[in-house]
Structure formats: structure tokens, C-alpha cells
Amino acid sequence: VLAGTVDYGYVPPEDAKSASATLKARGYSLHSWVQWGIDWFPLDYANPTVGPIFKQLYFRQALQHVVNQPQYVTKLLDGYAYPTYGPVPLRPQSPDVSSYERSNPYPYSLAQARSLLTAHGWQLNPGKVMQCVDPGTGPSQCGANIAKSETLAFTMLYASGSSALALEMSTLQSSAAQVGIRITLDSSTGGGVIGTIFGCNPSKPSTCSWEMGDASVNGFAWTYSPDYYPT
């Protein structure tokens, strides 16, 4: 595109702002391309160590509260993105989005994330990581199959090749650390991430050694187009 050898091309979101003036000077007009899709990253429920933690609704709610989507959109993607609050894309406008989803039920809130964890048997240890101090299945306990002294420490495998995704991961790591969730980042090729995740067979726990994974630049962004209705 910058070479001026094409009539129509694509610019990565993280480069759009810096390249805008140059592109316009060369006769191009720059427009957002709104995909009717969502972005997400999976958790390994079958992991024999951390899977029981991921199965706890309160933990997943706390984890969502440390994902600062507004910051990702404005600071890391220069506004060329929109939040994901559920399985139906928020843009373009659609009658298929429920009012509940549109309300952003789990907004960025470190206080709410911390409160959810401490209300379910977790406490910060000297290493500033949440540790289970009240194991069990009661409403204020850590949950089934979570041992006493288990910690909220995980590895996030993510796809390399996107500066925006790398910044999102480091921002997530920083936010999570503030509530006692330690995330160690590990980058690989998009194919490597997908291969590791889909190589997991829940009936064989030894094949499920990954914990969190994000290959959104290569495969974990779901686009409904061109079949906009359920199939």
C-alpha cells in the first residue's frame, strides 16, 4: 500500500494512525473495516492442575474484570476495534445483541476482581499471589478439586507477530498481577499455539499441559460473515 502499487489494500490496526497522513498524501482514503465477529481466548479446563480453577464461575468472572478492553481499543489499537461482551458482535448494530450483553456485565474493575477472589477462599501470600486458604465446595470456598495452598499462577501462550496483541498480553499480565493473579507470557507462532491447544485430548490429561492460549491474530477471532444467521 505504501509503495502505491495497489488500488485497494489493508493496513494493520496498530499501524493505521501512524500511516494515515502518508496514505492520504498518496491519494488513498482510509476506512474502518468492521468485521461482524468476536475475539476470545480459551482456558484449558482439562489441565489436571489448573483446570479445576478455570471451572469456577467466580474465577472466570474475576479474570474478565482484569481485561481492560476500553484501554486496548483506544491506546493499543487507536480506536480501530470494539469490545467483546458476549457471543454476538456489538458492531454493526444488530437486534441480535441482548440488552444484558450490551450492558457490559463484567467491566474492567480490579476491585471487583479482588473481591470475588477473597470472597471465595483466596488470600494474598507473601509473593503477592492469591493462594487458596479455604478449600472446599461451600459458597465461600475455593471450589471442587482445588487444594489448600494452590496459587493463581498461570502461563499464557500467545501468537507472535502482532505488536498490538503482545501489548495486550503485557497489559493483561500487569492488571492481573494487581489482584494476585500471576500470568507468565510465552509466545509462539500462531500455528504453534493452535497445534498445542488442539493437541489436547481431555480423556488424556497428559496431552493437556497448556493453560491459557491466545492465537487471535491467526485463528481465535470468530467472524460470522458471510453466514450472519446461526447455521
GROMACS .gro file of C-alpha atoms in nm:
model
  231
    1VAL     CA    1   0.000   0.000   0.000
    2LEU     CA    2   0.275   0.246   0.094
    3ALA     CA    3   0.454   0.165  -0.229
    4GLY     CA    4   0.146   0.277  -0.420
    5THR     CA    5   0.137  -0.038  -0.630
    6VAL     CA    6  -0.218  -0.142  -0.538
    7ASP     CA    7  -0.556   0.026  -0.565
    8TYR     CA    8  -0.704  -0.140  -0.257
    9GLY     CA    9  -0.524  -0.285   0.043
   10TYR     CA   10  -0.523  -0.350   0.415
   11VAL     CA   11  -0.339  -0.180   0.700
   12PRO     CA   12  -0.288  -0.347   1.040
   13PRO     CA   13  -0.488  -0.162   1.309
   14GLU     CA   14  -0.176  -0.079   1.510
   15ASP     CA   15  -0.024   0.094   1.203
   16ALA     CA   16  -0.331   0.285   1.087
   17LYS     CA   17  -0.273   0.600   1.291
   18SER     CA   18   0.095   0.639   1.206
   19ALA     CA   19   0.039   0.566   0.836
   20SER     CA   20  -0.277   0.774   0.794
   21ALA     CA   21  -0.115   1.100   0.680
   22THR     CA   22   0.122   0.924   0.440
   23LEU     CA   23  -0.158   0.721   0.285
   24LYS     CA   24  -0.383   1.023   0.235
   25ALA     CA   25  -0.094   1.219   0.082
   26ARG     CA   26  -0.060   0.940  -0.175
   27GLY     CA   27  -0.426   0.956  -0.271
   28TYR     CA   28  -0.568   0.681  -0.055
   29SER     CA   29  -0.868   0.714   0.173
   30LEU     CA   30  -0.863   0.519   0.498
   31HIS     CA   31  -1.175   0.346   0.633
   32SER     CA   32  -1.250   0.106   0.913
   33TRP     CA   33  -1.349  -0.244   0.809
   34VAL     CA   34  -1.593  -0.371   1.070
   35GLN     CA   35  -1.594  -0.747   1.082
   36TRP     CA   36  -1.907  -0.898   1.228
   37GLY     CA   37  -1.708  -1.112   1.468
   38ILE     CA   38  -1.572  -1.156   1.820
   39ASP     CA   39  -1.235  -1.218   1.978
   40TRP     CA   40  -1.162  -1.457   2.264
   41PHE     CA   41  -0.901  -1.680   2.423
   42PRO     CA   42  -0.963  -2.030   2.563
   43LEU     CA   43  -0.883  -2.176   2.904
   44ASP     CA   44  -0.777  -2.538   2.944
   45TYR     CA   45  -1.048  -2.698   3.159
   46ALA     CA   46  -0.880  -3.035   3.107
   47ASN     CA   47  -0.547  -2.928   3.257
   48PRO     CA   48  -0.502  -3.156   3.560
   49THR     CA   49  -0.354  -2.876   3.774
   50VAL     CA   50  -0.533  -2.552   3.687
   51GLY     CA   51  -0.844  -2.691   3.514
   52PRO     CA   52  -1.040  -2.707   3.843
   53ILE     CA   53  -0.972  -2.335   3.896
   54PHE     CA   54  -1.092  -2.244   3.545
   55LYS     CA   55  -1.414  -2.436   3.608
   56GLN     CA   56  -1.510  -2.197   3.887
   57LEU     CA   57  -1.751  -1.929   3.763
   58TYR     CA   58  -1.627  -1.673   4.017
   59PHE     CA   59  -1.272  -1.710   3.885
   60ARG     CA   60  -1.375  -1.658   3.524
   61GLN     CA   61  -1.572  -1.351   3.631
   62ALA     CA   62  -1.268  -1.216   3.818
   63LEU     CA   63  -1.047  -1.283   3.516
   64GLN     CA   64  -1.287  -1.092   3.290
   65HIS     CA   65  -1.277  -0.797   3.529
   66VAL     CA   66  -0.900  -0.758   3.474
   67VAL     CA   67  -0.932  -0.741   3.093
   68ASN     CA   68  -0.922  -0.367   3.018
   69GLN     CA   69  -1.096  -0.368   2.680
   70PRO     CA   70  -1.152   0.010   2.659
   71GLN     CA   71  -0.778   0.066   2.705
   72TYR     CA   72  -0.692  -0.194   2.442
   73VAL     CA   73  -0.926  -0.025   2.193
   74THR     CA   74  -0.818   0.336   2.249
   75LYS     CA   75  -0.449   0.302   2.339
   76LEU     CA   76  -0.328  -0.010   2.162
   77LEU     CA   77  -0.549  -0.018   1.852
   78ASP     CA   78  -0.609   0.357   1.806
   79GLY     CA   79  -0.984   0.308   1.807
   80TYR     CA   80  -0.982   0.052   1.524
   81ALA     CA   81  -1.159  -0.209   1.735
   82TYR     CA   82  -1.461  -0.257   1.957
   83PRO     CA   83  -1.517  -0.456   2.278
   84THR     CA   84  -1.638  -0.814   2.300
   85TYR     CA   85  -1.900  -0.863   2.571
   86GLY     CA   86  -2.051  -1.191   2.456
   87PRO     CA   87  -2.104  -1.425   2.160
   88VAL     CA   88  -2.281  -1.170   1.939
   89PRO     CA   89  -2.071  -0.885   1.794
   90LEU     CA   90  -2.163  -0.534   1.910
   91ARG     CA   91  -2.093  -0.385   1.568
   92PRO     CA   92  -2.250  -0.331   1.324
   93GLN     CA   93  -2.570  -0.255   1.517
   94SER     CA   94  -2.788  -0.563   1.537
   95PRO     CA   95  -3.116  -0.669   1.702
   96ASP     CA   96  -2.942  -0.996   1.793
   97VAL     CA   97  -2.743  -0.833   2.076
   98SER     CA   98  -2.921  -0.872   2.410
   99SER     CA   99  -2.952  -0.577   2.647
  100TYR     CA  100  -2.758  -0.783   2.904
  101GLU     CA  101  -2.463  -0.826   2.672
  102ARG     CA  102  -2.475  -0.464   2.560
  103SER     CA  103  -2.453  -0.351   2.924
  104ASN     CA  104  -2.102  -0.495   2.963
  105PRO     CA  105  -2.178  -0.725   3.260
  106TYR     CA  106  -1.811  -0.765   3.361
  107PRO     CA  107  -1.643  -0.424   3.317
  108TYR     CA  108  -1.279  -0.363   3.395
  109SER     CA  109  -1.260  -0.341   3.774
  110LEU     CA  110  -0.965  -0.457   3.980
  111ALA     CA  111  -1.167  -0.401   4.299
  112GLN     CA  112  -1.444  -0.636   4.184
  113ALA     CA  113  -1.192  -0.897   4.069
  114ARG     CA  114  -1.012  -0.889   4.403
  115SER     CA  115  -1.340  -0.904   4.595
  116LEU     CA  116  -1.459  -1.211   4.404
  117LEU     CA  117  -1.139  -1.398   4.485
  118THR     CA  118  -1.120  -1.310   4.853
  119ALA     CA  119  -1.489  -1.397   4.893
  120HIS     CA  120  -1.415  -1.749   4.771
  121GLY     CA  121  -1.131  -1.856   4.996
  122TRP     CA  122  -0.828  -1.689   4.837
  123GLN     CA  123  -0.572  -1.471   5.012
  124LEU     CA  124  -0.256  -1.292   4.900
  125ASN     CA  125   0.059  -1.477   5.004
  126PRO     CA  126   0.398  -1.307   5.068
  127GLY     CA  127   0.476  -1.342   4.697
  128LYS     CA  128   0.171  -1.126   4.613
  129VAL     CA  129  -0.008  -1.420   4.451
  130MET     CA  130  -0.352  -1.536   4.558
  131GLN     CA  131  -0.339  -1.867   4.747
  132CYS     CA  132  -0.627  -2.094   4.845
  133VAL     CA  133  -0.665  -2.080   5.223
  134ASP     CA  134  -1.016  -2.224   5.246
  135PRO     CA  135  -1.051  -2.533   5.023
  136GLY     CA  136  -1.389  -2.694   4.977
  137THR     CA  137  -1.710  -2.667   4.781
  138GLY     CA  138  -1.903  -2.426   5.003
  139PRO     CA  139  -2.025  -2.092   4.866
  140SER     CA  140  -1.729  -1.906   5.020
  141GLN     CA  141  -1.464  -2.171   4.950
  142CYS     CA  142  -1.217  -2.221   4.664
  143GLY     CA  143  -1.412  -2.494   4.484
  144ALA     CA  144  -1.402  -2.860   4.392
  145ASN     CA  145  -1.062  -3.028   4.349
  146ILE     CA  146  -0.867  -2.714   4.442
  147ALA     CA  147  -0.609  -2.797   4.707
  148LYS     CA  148  -0.512  -2.581   5.001
  149SER     CA  149  -0.214  -2.357   4.914
  150GLU     CA  150  -0.291  -2.379   4.539
  151THR     CA  151  -0.196  -2.047   4.376
  152LEU     CA  152  -0.342  -1.841   4.092
  153ALA     CA  153  -0.034  -1.868   3.870
  154PHE     CA  154  -0.075  -1.948   3.500
  155THR     CA  155   0.108  -1.945   3.169
  156MET     CA  156  -0.046  -1.762   2.873
  157LEU     CA  157   0.063  -1.896   2.534
  158TYR     CA  158   0.000  -1.635   2.265
  159ALA     CA  159   0.071  -1.587   1.897
  160SER     CA  160   0.371  -1.378   1.797
  161GLY     CA  161   0.368  -1.143   1.501
  162SER     CA  162   0.132  -0.870   1.624
  163SER     CA  163   0.268  -0.580   1.827
  164ALA     CA  164  -0.087  -0.495   1.941
  165LEU     CA  165  -0.151  -0.846   2.071
  166ALA     CA  166   0.185  -0.850   2.250
  167LEU     CA  167   0.095  -0.521   2.421
  168GLU     CA  168  -0.249  -0.654   2.513
  169MET     CA  169  -0.087  -0.957   2.674
  170SER     CA  170   0.161  -0.750   2.877
  171THR     CA  171  -0.119  -0.515   2.985
  172LEU     CA  172  -0.333  -0.811   3.091
  173GLN     CA  173  -0.035  -0.952   3.282
  174SER     CA  174   0.011  -0.622   3.467
  175SER     CA  175  -0.358  -0.582   3.553
  176ALA     CA  176  -0.390  -0.941   3.673
  177ALA     CA  177  -0.084  -0.905   3.896
  178GLN     CA  178  -0.256  -0.623   4.082
  179VAL     CA  179  -0.524  -0.864   4.207
  180GLY     CA  180  -0.290  -1.153   4.279
  181ILE     CA  181  -0.314  -1.346   3.951
  182ARG     CA  182   0.032  -1.420   3.812
  183ILE     CA  183   0.044  -1.470   3.435
  184THR     CA  184   0.367  -1.581   3.270
  185LEU     CA  185   0.374  -1.496   2.898
  186ASP     CA  186   0.504  -1.738   2.637
  187SER     CA  187   0.487  -1.650   2.267
  188SER     CA  188   0.495  -1.888   1.973
  189THR     CA  189   0.383  -1.894   1.610
  190GLY     CA  190   0.010  -1.887   1.552
  191GLY     CA  191   0.028  -2.240   1.418
  192GLY     CA  192   0.226  -2.348   1.721
  193VAL     CA  193  -0.034  -2.207   1.960
  194ILE     CA  194  -0.323  -2.369   1.773
  195GLY     CA  195  -0.137  -2.701   1.750
  196THR     CA  196  -0.070  -2.704   2.123
  197ILE     CA  197  -0.429  -2.624   2.214
  198PHE     CA  198  -0.599  -2.858   1.971
  199GLY     CA  199  -0.347  -3.129   2.051
  200CYS     CA  200  -0.515  -3.157   2.391
  201ASN     CA  201  -0.734  -3.465   2.438
  202PRO     CA  202  -0.941  -3.422   2.758
  203SER     CA  203  -0.955  -3.801   2.801
  204LYS     CA  204  -0.574  -3.798   2.820
  205PRO     CA  205  -0.479  -3.526   3.073
  206SER     CA  206  -0.109  -3.568   2.992
  207THR     CA  207  -0.177  -3.407   2.649
  208CYS     CA  208  -0.332  -3.100   2.812
  209SER     CA  209  -0.031  -2.918   2.952
  210TRP     CA  210  -0.126  -2.571   2.821
  211GLU     CA  211  -0.324  -2.337   3.046
  212MET     CA  212  -0.433  -2.018   2.867
  213GLY     CA  213  -0.389  -1.954   2.496
  214ASP     CA  214  -0.449  -1.668   2.253
  215ALA     CA  215  -0.400  -1.710   1.881
  216SER     CA  216  -0.642  -1.434   1.789
  217VAL     CA  217  -0.427  -1.296   1.506
  218ASN     CA  218  -0.429  -1.641   1.346
  219GLY     CA  219  -0.744  -1.822   1.442
  220PHE     CA  220  -0.927  -1.736   1.765
  221ALA     CA  221  -1.126  -1.449   1.624
  222TRP     CA  222  -1.465  -1.576   1.515
  223THR     CA  223  -1.616  -1.400   1.214
  224TYR     CA  224  -1.977  -1.482   1.131
  225SER     CA  225  -1.968  -1.340   0.782
  226PRO     CA  226  -2.090  -1.431   0.526
  227ASP     CA  227  -2.343  -1.655   0.707
  228TYR     CA  228  -2.480  -1.399   0.952
  229TYR     CA  229  -2.751  -1.622   1.095
  230PRO     CA  230  -2.694  -1.939   1.301
  231THR     CA  231  -2.619  -2.249   1.090
   0.00000   0.00000   0.00000
